[in-house]
Amino acid sequence: MISEGYIIERDGSDLDFSVLQLSKKGFEYLKYDLGFLKENRFAAQSVAHDYWGTAFQLGEFAINPRPDVEFFTEQELQCSDDSLLPDWVPKSRDHFPDGFTRIKNEKFDSVFAIEVDLNLKPLIRYQKSGYYYDGLDSRTDVVFWLCDGFRLMERIFECLNSAKLRRFETHHFVLLDDFKKLGWQAPVRSGREKNKTVREIYMARTGEDPGQERVRPGDGTIQEIFLSKKKSPWVSKR
């Protein structure tokens, strides 16, 4: 598909490897199978930002997909008409998170929001983000902030804290370096579930023992899938 121009290879300024992306030709080929699109968006505005957002959101679910887990990306949110959004995806256009993940449990649904910050933005934007999450229903009970650096994490934390948010405890911070080294075993540095790992927080909502490792030998790890510098794609041995 690369040789035919449906997929292109791109380099990110903050990545040590190239990534694959749908080309305009590939998008034109697929778009009529995607349903109604409010906007024709397909290219990453920031390769590194979108890559880490995808890697963090999919995580171990890319290795072991689950029928009780659903994803909705920023691209989908930007391109979809409000009337076509799933009922669990917030309809507000006041802010566009980098992704939503829903875990359906027998007792309740949990919705996770993903925010990826590689550089500091104007502080008013973080306050507006906080107010946006304050306005969502209780299903969105965890907001993960993946931050490139401890100081950046502190600034965002301080900004949200100063906004006197009603649901400040839903905001959970993870360092990008921790994620690169540990995948979903990365610790949460602040929030209601501080000192737990990302994996423990996700798995607790699936009704499974968070200590029960789902990744089987030979299936690969988050690091092997998303951080490998090999040119050949990762293939499951299942």
PDB file of C-alpha atoms in Angstrom:
ATOM      1  CA  MET A   1       0.000   0.000   0.000  1.00  0.00           C
ATOM      2  CA  ILE A   2       2.994   2.283   0.494  1.00  0.00           C
ATOM      3  CA  SER A   3       4.270   1.637  -3.019  1.00  0.00           C
ATOM      4  CA  GLU A   4       0.815   2.394  -4.425  1.00  0.00           C
ATOM      5  CA  GLY A   5       0.580   5.648  -2.462  1.00  0.00           C
ATOM      6  CA  TYR A   6      -2.332   4.806  -0.162  1.00  0.00           C
ATOM      7  CA  ILE A   7      -0.108   5.091   2.922  1.00  0.00           C
ATOM      8  CA  ILE A   8       2.861   7.411   3.427  1.00  0.00           C
ATOM      9  CA  GLU A   9       5.790   7.401   5.841  1.00  0.00           C
ATOM     10  CA  ARG A  10       6.277  10.445   8.058  1.00  0.00           C
ATOM     11  CA  ASP A  11       8.877  11.579  10.559  1.00  0.00           C
ATOM     12  CA  GLY A  12       8.016  13.369  13.769  1.00  0.00           C
ATOM     13  CA  SER A  13      10.364  15.964  15.259  1.00  0.00           C
ATOM     14  CA  ASP A  14      10.169  14.273  18.667  1.00  0.00           C
ATOM     15  CA  LEU A  15      10.200  10.678  17.427  1.00  0.00           C
ATOM     16  CA  ASP A  16      13.227   8.473  16.836  1.00  0.00           C
ATOM     17  CA  PHE A  17      11.432   6.502  14.131  1.00  0.00           C
ATOM     18  CA  SER A  18       9.108   6.953  11.183  1.00  0.00           C
ATOM     19  CA  VAL A  19       5.381   6.261  11.337  1.00  0.00           C
ATOM     20  CA  LEU A  20       2.794   5.363   8.723  1.00  0.00           C
ATOM     21  CA  GLN A  21      -0.158   7.571   7.880  1.00  0.00           C
ATOM     22  CA  LEU A  22      -3.048   7.431   5.448  1.00  0.00           C
ATOM     23  CA  SER A  23      -2.355   9.551   2.357  1.00  0.00           C
ATOM     24  CA  LYS A  24      -4.823  11.816   0.554  1.00  0.00           C
ATOM     25  CA  LYS A  25      -5.157   9.110  -2.087  1.00  0.00           C
ATOM     26  CA  GLY A  26      -5.875   6.529   0.611  1.00  0.00           C
ATOM     27  CA  PHE A  27      -8.432   8.790   2.270  1.00  0.00           C
ATOM     28  CA  GLU A  28     -10.231   9.475  -1.012  1.00  0.00           C
ATOM     29  CA  TYR A  29     -10.426   5.720  -1.576  1.00  0.00           C
ATOM     30  CA  LEU A  30     -11.929   5.056   1.874  1.00  0.00           C
ATOM     31  CA  LYS A  31     -14.025   8.100   2.698  1.00  0.00           C
ATOM     32  CA  TYR A  32     -17.246   6.955   1.054  1.00  0.00           C
ATOM     33  CA  ASP A  33     -17.245   3.916   3.339  1.00  0.00           C
ATOM     34  CA  LEU A  34     -16.903   6.114   6.440  1.00  0.00           C
ATOM     35  CA  GLY A  35     -20.393   7.585   6.375  1.00  0.00           C
ATOM     36  CA  PHE A  36     -21.216  11.290   6.503  1.00  0.00           C
ATOM     37  CA  LEU A  37     -18.223  13.468   7.422  1.00  0.00           C
ATOM     38  CA  LYS A  38     -18.632  17.084   8.518  1.00  0.00           C
ATOM     39  CA  GLU A  39     -14.947  17.672   7.765  1.00  0.00           C
ATOM     40  CA  ASN A  40     -12.528  15.764   5.550  1.00  0.00           C
ATOM     41  CA  ARG A  41      -9.721  15.316   8.068  1.00  0.00           C
ATOM     42  CA  PHE A  42      -7.171  12.523   7.933  1.00  0.00           C
ATOM     43  CA  ALA A  43      -3.628  13.911   8.309  1.00  0.00           C
ATOM     44  CA  ALA A  44      -1.914  14.354  11.662  1.00  0.00           C
ATOM     45  CA  GLN A  45      -1.388  18.001  12.549  1.00  0.00           C
ATOM     46  CA  SER A  46       1.443  16.963  14.848  1.00  0.00           C
ATOM     47  CA  VAL A  47       2.913  13.531  14.112  1.00  0.00           C
ATOM     48  CA  ALA A  48       4.482  13.048  17.548  1.00  0.00           C
ATOM     49  CA  HIS A  49       1.428  14.310  19.454  1.00  0.00           C
ATOM     50  CA  ASP A  50      -1.017  12.131  17.524  1.00  0.00           C
ATOM     51  CA  TYR A  51       1.268   9.114  17.721  1.00  0.00           C
ATOM     52  CA  TRP A  52       1.604   9.246  21.503  1.00  0.00           C
ATOM     53  CA  GLY A  53      -2.117   9.876  21.825  1.00  0.00           C
ATOM     54  CA  THR A  54      -2.863   6.745  19.797  1.00  0.00           C
ATOM     55  CA  ALA A  55      -0.265   4.642  21.616  1.00  0.00           C
ATOM     56  CA  PHE A  56      -1.503   5.699  25.053  1.00  0.00           C
ATOM     57  CA  GLN A  57      -5.183   5.284  24.206  1.00  0.00           C
ATOM     58  CA  LEU A  58      -4.911   1.845  22.575  1.00  0.00           C
ATOM     59  CA  GLY A  59      -2.193   0.509  24.880  1.00  0.00           C
ATOM     60  CA  GLU A  60      -2.729  -3.120  25.844  1.00  0.00           C
ATOM     61  CA  PHE A  61      -6.086  -3.124  24.081  1.00  0.00           C
ATOM     62  CA  ALA A  62      -4.101  -3.105  20.816  1.00  0.00           C
ATOM     63  CA  ILE A  63      -2.570  -6.413  21.915  1.00  0.00           C
ATOM     64  CA  ASN A  64      -5.717  -7.995  23.320  1.00  0.00           C
ATOM     65  CA  PRO A  65      -8.835  -6.344  21.886  1.00  0.00           C
ATOM     66  CA  ARG A  66     -11.938  -6.591  24.053  1.00  0.00           C
ATOM     67  CA  PRO A  67     -15.603  -6.496  23.030  1.00  0.00           C
ATOM     68  CA  ASP A  68     -16.425  -4.362  26.069  1.00  0.00           C
ATOM     69  CA  VAL A  69     -14.015  -1.560  25.097  1.00  0.00           C
ATOM     70  CA  GLU A  70     -14.797   1.175  22.556  1.00  0.00           C
ATOM     71  CA  PHE A  71     -12.670   4.060  21.277  1.00  0.00           C
ATOM     72  CA  PHE A  72     -13.504   7.456  19.857  1.00  0.00           C
ATOM     73  CA  THR A  73     -10.686   9.665  18.602  1.00  0.00           C
ATOM     74  CA  GLU A  74     -10.278  13.411  18.273  1.00  0.00           C
ATOM     75  CA  GLN A  75     -10.392  13.050  14.479  1.00  0.00           C
ATOM     76  CA  GLU A  76     -13.743  11.271  14.707  1.00  0.00           C
ATOM     77  CA  LEU A  77     -15.079  13.918  17.086  1.00  0.00           C
ATOM     78  CA  GLN A  78     -13.992  16.747  14.780  1.00  0.00           C
ATOM     79  CA  CYS A  79     -15.452  15.079  11.689  1.00  0.00           C
ATOM     80  CA  SER A  80     -18.741  13.714  13.033  1.00  0.00           C
ATOM     81  CA  ASP A  81     -22.044  15.551  13.122  1.00  0.00           C
ATOM     82  CA  ASP A  82     -23.499  15.783  16.626  1.00  0.00           C
ATOM     83  CA  SER A  83     -26.495  13.687  15.606  1.00  0.00           C
ATOM     84  CA  LEU A  84     -24.198  10.816  14.609  1.00  0.00           C
ATOM     85  CA  LEU A  85     -22.092  10.680  17.772  1.00  0.00           C
ATOM     86  CA  PRO A  86     -22.458   7.577  19.977  1.00  0.00           C
ATOM     87  CA  ASP A  87     -24.608   8.269  23.023  1.00  0.00           C
ATOM     88  CA  TRP A  88     -21.636   7.928  25.373  1.00  0.00           C
ATOM     89  CA  VAL A  89     -19.515  10.571  23.597  1.00  0.00           C
ATOM     90  CA  PRO A  90     -20.048  14.143  24.932  1.00  0.00           C
ATOM     91  CA  LYS A  91     -21.740  16.449  22.414  1.00  0.00           C
ATOM     92  CA  SER A  92     -20.112  19.652  23.668  1.00  0.00           C
ATOM     93  CA  ARG A  93     -17.841  21.458  21.200  1.00  0.00           C
ATOM     94  CA  ASP A  94     -16.245  23.627  23.888  1.00  0.00           C
ATOM     95  CA  HIS A  95     -13.194  21.356  23.889  1.00  0.00           C
ATOM     96  CA  PHE A  96     -11.854  18.448  21.849  1.00  0.00           C
ATOM     97  CA  PRO A  97     -10.035  15.822  23.921  1.00  0.00           C
ATOM     98  CA  ASP A  98      -7.414  13.683  22.200  1.00  0.00           C
ATOM     99  CA  GLY A  99      -9.656  10.663  22.596  1.00  0.00           C
ATOM    100  CA  PHE A 100     -12.323   8.874  24.593  1.00  0.00           C
ATOM    101  CA  THR A 101     -12.363   5.237  25.688  1.00  0.00           C
ATOM    102  CA  ARG A 102     -15.450   3.510  27.067  1.00  0.00           C
ATOM    103  CA  ILE A 103     -15.342   0.329  29.138  1.00  0.00           C
ATOM    104  CA  LYS A 104     -18.718  -1.360  29.481  1.00  0.00           C
ATOM    105  CA  ASN A 105     -19.171  -3.160  32.763  1.00  0.00           C
ATOM    106  CA  GLU A 106     -22.131  -5.233  33.967  1.00  0.00           C
ATOM    107  CA  LYS A 107     -22.786  -2.643  36.661  1.00  0.00           C
ATOM    108  CA  PHE A 108     -21.772   0.610  34.998  1.00  0.00           C
ATOM    109  CA  ASP A 109     -19.968   2.253  32.087  1.00  0.00           C
ATOM    110  CA  SER A 110     -16.690   4.101  32.574  1.00  0.00           C
ATOM    111  CA  VAL A 111     -15.523   6.729  30.089  1.00  0.00           C
ATOM    112  CA  PHE A 112     -11.876   7.805  30.014  1.00  0.00           C
ATOM    113  CA  ALA A 113     -10.706  11.016  28.352  1.00  0.00           C
ATOM    114  CA  ILE A 114      -7.173  11.340  26.967  1.00  0.00           C
ATOM    115  CA  GLU A 115      -5.139  14.561  26.902  1.00  0.00           C
ATOM    116  CA  VAL A 116      -1.625  14.638  25.442  1.00  0.00           C
ATOM    117  CA  ASP A 117       0.607  17.646  26.110  1.00  0.00           C
ATOM    118  CA  LEU A 118       4.122  17.807  24.727  1.00  0.00           C
ATOM    119  CA  ASN A 119       4.446  21.598  25.104  1.00  0.00           C
ATOM    120  CA  LEU A 120       2.943  24.190  27.419  1.00  0.00           C
ATOM    121  CA  LYS A 121      -0.106  25.991  26.027  1.00  0.00           C
ATOM    122  CA  PRO A 122      -1.640  29.261  27.262  1.00  0.00           C
ATOM    123  CA  LEU A 123      -2.888  28.558  30.785  1.00  0.00           C
ATOM    124  CA  ILE A 124      -6.412  29.754  30.007  1.00  0.00           C
ATOM    125  CA  ARG A 125      -6.787  26.764  27.689  1.00  0.00           C
ATOM    126  CA  TYR A 126      -6.203  24.345  30.562  1.00  0.00           C
ATOM    127  CA  GLN A 127      -8.754  26.148  32.712  1.00  0.00           C
ATOM    128  CA  LYS A 128     -11.308  25.920  29.897  1.00  0.00           C
ATOM    129  CA  SER A 129     -10.500  22.212  29.548  1.00  0.00           C
ATOM    130  CA  GLY A 130     -11.112  21.775  33.265  1.00  0.00           C
ATOM    131  CA  TYR A 131     -14.485  23.537  33.074  1.00  0.00           C
ATOM    132  CA  TYR A 132     -15.395  21.369  30.090  1.00  0.00           C
ATOM    133  CA  TYR A 133     -14.783  18.186  32.094  1.00  0.00           C
ATOM    134  CA  ASP A 134     -16.630  19.637  35.084  1.00  0.00           C
ATOM    135  CA  GLY A 135     -19.697  19.876  32.862  1.00  0.00           C
ATOM    136  CA  LEU A 136     -19.692  16.227  31.761  1.00  0.00           C
ATOM    137  CA  ASP A 137     -21.757  13.523  33.420  1.00  0.00           C
ATOM    138  CA  SER A 138     -20.291  11.159  35.993  1.00  0.00           C
ATOM    139  CA  ARG A 139     -19.500   8.440  33.449  1.00  0.00           C
ATOM    140  CA  THR A 140     -16.369  10.371  32.451  1.00  0.00           C
ATOM    141  CA  ASP A 141     -14.647   9.631  35.747  1.00  0.00           C
ATOM    142  CA  VAL A 142     -10.988   9.642  34.676  1.00  0.00           C
ATOM    143  CA  VAL A 143      -9.085  12.184  32.583  1.00  0.00           C
ATOM    144  CA  PHE A 144      -5.577  11.009  31.743  1.00  0.00           C
ATOM    145  CA  TRP A 145      -3.009  13.749  31.042  1.00  0.00           C
ATOM    146  CA  LEU A 146       0.111  12.390  29.302  1.00  0.00           C
ATOM    147  CA  CYS A 147       2.794  15.056  29.806  1.00  0.00           C
ATOM    148  CA  ASP A 148       6.262  15.408  28.325  1.00  0.00           C
ATOM    149  CA  GLY A 149       8.178  16.408  31.424  1.00  0.00           C
ATOM    150  CA  PHE A 150       7.680  16.880  35.138  1.00  0.00           C
ATOM    151  CA  ARG A 151       7.623  20.682  35.016  1.00  0.00           C
ATOM    152  CA  LEU A 152       4.953  20.695  32.298  1.00  0.00           C
ATOM    153  CA  MET A 153       2.886  18.293  34.399  1.00  0.00           C
ATOM    154  CA  GLU A 154       3.243  20.566  37.439  1.00  0.00           C
ATOM    155  CA  ARG A 155       2.155  23.669  35.509  1.00  0.00           C
ATOM    156  CA  ILE A 156      -0.983  21.992  34.164  1.00  0.00           C
ATOM    157  CA  PHE A 157      -1.764  20.526  37.589  1.00  0.00           C
ATOM    158  CA  GLU A 158      -1.369  23.930  39.249  1.00  0.00           C
ATOM    159  CA  CYS A 159      -3.525  25.597  36.605  1.00  0.00           C
ATOM    160  CA  LEU A 160      -6.371  23.098  37.014  1.00  0.00           C
ATOM    161  CA  ASN A 161      -6.092  23.243  40.801  1.00  0.00           C
ATOM    162  CA  SER A 162      -6.334  27.040  40.821  1.00  0.00           C
ATOM    163  CA  ALA A 163      -9.537  26.862  38.766  1.00  0.00           C
ATOM    164  CA  LYS A 164     -11.393  25.394  41.801  1.00  0.00           C
ATOM    165  CA  LEU A 165     -12.907  22.630  39.716  1.00  0.00           C
ATOM    166  CA  ARG A 166     -15.813  20.655  41.083  1.00  0.00           C
ATOM    167  CA  ARG A 167     -14.303  17.382  39.836  1.00  0.00           C
ATOM    168  CA  PHE A 168     -10.596  18.107  40.099  1.00  0.00           C
ATOM    169  CA  GLU A 169      -9.913  14.608  41.457  1.00  0.00           C
ATOM    170  CA  THR A 170     -10.829  13.063  38.088  1.00  0.00           C
ATOM    171  CA  HIS A 171      -7.625  14.456  36.518  1.00  0.00           C
ATOM    172  CA  HIS A 172      -4.749  11.935  36.545  1.00  0.00           C
ATOM    173  CA  PHE A 173      -1.223  12.751  35.342  1.00  0.00           C
ATOM    174  CA  VAL A 174       1.246  10.377  33.664  1.00  0.00           C
ATOM    175  CA  LEU A 175       4.741  11.262  32.460  1.00  0.00           C
ATOM    176  CA  LEU A 176       5.578  10.432  28.852  1.00  0.00           C
ATOM    177  CA  ASP A 177       8.998   9.079  29.886  1.00  0.00           C
ATOM    178  CA  ASP A 178       7.290   6.685  32.305  1.00  0.00           C
ATOM    179  CA  PHE A 179       4.973   5.509  29.545  1.00  0.00           C
ATOM    180  CA  LYS A 180       7.890   4.984  27.138  1.00  0.00           C
ATOM    181  CA  LYS A 181       9.697   2.814  29.685  1.00  0.00           C
ATOM    182  CA  LEU A 182       6.786   1.018  31.312  1.00  0.00           C
ATOM    183  CA  GLY A 183       3.782   1.161  29.015  1.00  0.00           C
ATOM    184  CA  TRP A 184       0.579   0.910  31.021  1.00  0.00           C
ATOM    185  CA  GLN A 185       2.597  -0.059  34.061  1.00  0.00           C
ATOM    186  CA  ALA A 186       3.489   3.638  34.264  1.00  0.00           C
ATOM    187  CA  PRO A 187       2.463   5.161  37.618  1.00  0.00           C
ATOM    188  CA  VAL A 188      -0.156   7.874  37.936  1.00  0.00           C
ATOM    189  CA  ARG A 189       1.621  10.852  39.517  1.00  0.00           C
ATOM    190  CA  SER A 190      -1.454  12.680  40.825  1.00  0.00           C
ATOM    191  CA  GLY A 191      -5.221  12.376  40.973  1.00  0.00           C
ATOM    192  CA  ARG A 192      -7.758  10.372  42.928  1.00  0.00           C
ATOM    193  CA  GLU A 193      -5.910   7.132  42.110  1.00  0.00           C
ATOM    194  CA  LYS A 194      -2.376   8.416  42.563  1.00  0.00           C
ATOM    195  CA  ASN A 195       0.380   5.744  42.759  1.00  0.00           C
ATOM    196  CA  LYS A 196      -1.721   3.194  40.914  1.00  0.00           C
ATOM    197  CA  THR A 197      -0.611   2.237  37.417  1.00  0.00           C
ATOM    198  CA  VAL A 198      -2.531   3.133  34.301  1.00  0.00           C
ATOM    199  CA  ARG A 199      -3.153  -0.567  33.832  1.00  0.00           C
ATOM    200  CA  GLU A 200      -4.602  -1.017  37.306  1.00  0.00           C
ATOM    201  CA  ILE A 201      -7.056   1.828  36.730  1.00  0.00           C
ATOM    202  CA  TYR A 202      -8.221   0.429  33.386  1.00  0.00           C
ATOM    203  CA  MET A 203      -8.465  -3.180  34.506  1.00  0.00           C
ATOM    204  CA  ALA A 204     -10.337  -2.339  37.697  1.00  0.00           C
ATOM    205  CA  ARG A 205     -13.166  -1.107  35.481  1.00  0.00           C
ATOM    206  CA  THR A 206     -13.276  -4.287  33.399  1.00  0.00           C
ATOM    207  CA  GLY A 207     -14.052  -6.304  36.510  1.00  0.00           C
ATOM    208  CA  GLU A 208     -10.762  -8.185  36.269  1.00  0.00           C
ATOM    209  CA  ASP A 209      -8.016  -8.572  38.825  1.00  0.00           C
ATOM    210  CA  PRO A 210      -5.616  -5.739  37.857  1.00  0.00           C
ATOM    211  CA  GLY A 211      -2.700  -8.009  38.756  1.00  0.00           C
ATOM    212  CA  GLN A 212      -3.784 -10.574  36.201  1.00  0.00           C
ATOM    213  CA  GLU A 213      -1.483 -10.126  33.200  1.00  0.00           C
ATOM    214  CA  ARG A 214      -3.400 -10.349  29.921  1.00  0.00           C
ATOM    215  CA  VAL A 215      -0.402 -10.191  27.633  1.00  0.00           C
ATOM    216  CA  ARG A 216       0.664 -13.696  26.652  1.00  0.00           C
ATOM    217  CA  PRO A 217       4.237 -14.720  25.738  1.00  0.00           C
ATOM    218  CA  GLY A 218       4.887 -13.928  22.098  1.00  0.00           C
ATOM    219  CA  ASP A 219       2.076 -11.363  21.849  1.00  0.00           C
ATOM    220  CA  GLY A 220       4.446  -8.427  22.205  1.00  0.00           C
ATOM    221  CA  THR A 221       4.302  -5.489  24.588  1.00  0.00           C
ATOM    222  CA  ILE A 222       3.295  -1.850  24.267  1.00  0.00           C
ATOM    223  CA  GLN A 223       6.964  -0.975  23.921  1.00  0.00           C
ATOM    224  CA  GLU A 224       7.515  -3.543  21.145  1.00  0.00           C
ATOM    225  CA  ILE A 225       4.458  -2.403  19.218  1.00  0.00           C
ATOM    226  CA  PHE A 226       4.677   1.358  19.589  1.00  0.00           C
ATOM    227  CA  LEU A 227       8.352   2.007  20.371  1.00  0.00           C
ATOM    228  CA  SER A 228      10.167  -0.435  18.103  1.00  0.00           C
ATOM    229  CA  LYS A 229      12.559   1.165  15.623  1.00  0.00           C
ATOM    230  CA  LYS A 230      12.315  -1.801  13.247  1.00  0.00           C
ATOM    231  CA  LYS A 231      11.003  -1.036   9.792  1.00  0.00           C
ATOM    232  CA  SER A 232       8.936  -4.220   9.611  1.00  0.00           C
ATOM    233  CA  PRO A 233       5.487  -4.120  11.250  1.00  0.00           C
ATOM    234  CA  TRP A 234       4.732  -6.013  14.456  1.00  0.00           C
ATOM    235  CA  VAL A 235       2.730  -9.190  13.866  1.00  0.00           C
ATOM    236  CA  SER A 236       0.905 -11.117  16.562  1.00  0.00           C
ATOM    237  CA  LYS A 237       1.911 -14.746  16.917  1.00  0.00           C
ATOM    238  CA  ARG A 238      -1.633 -15.811  17.740  1.00  0.00           C
TER     239      ARG A 238
END
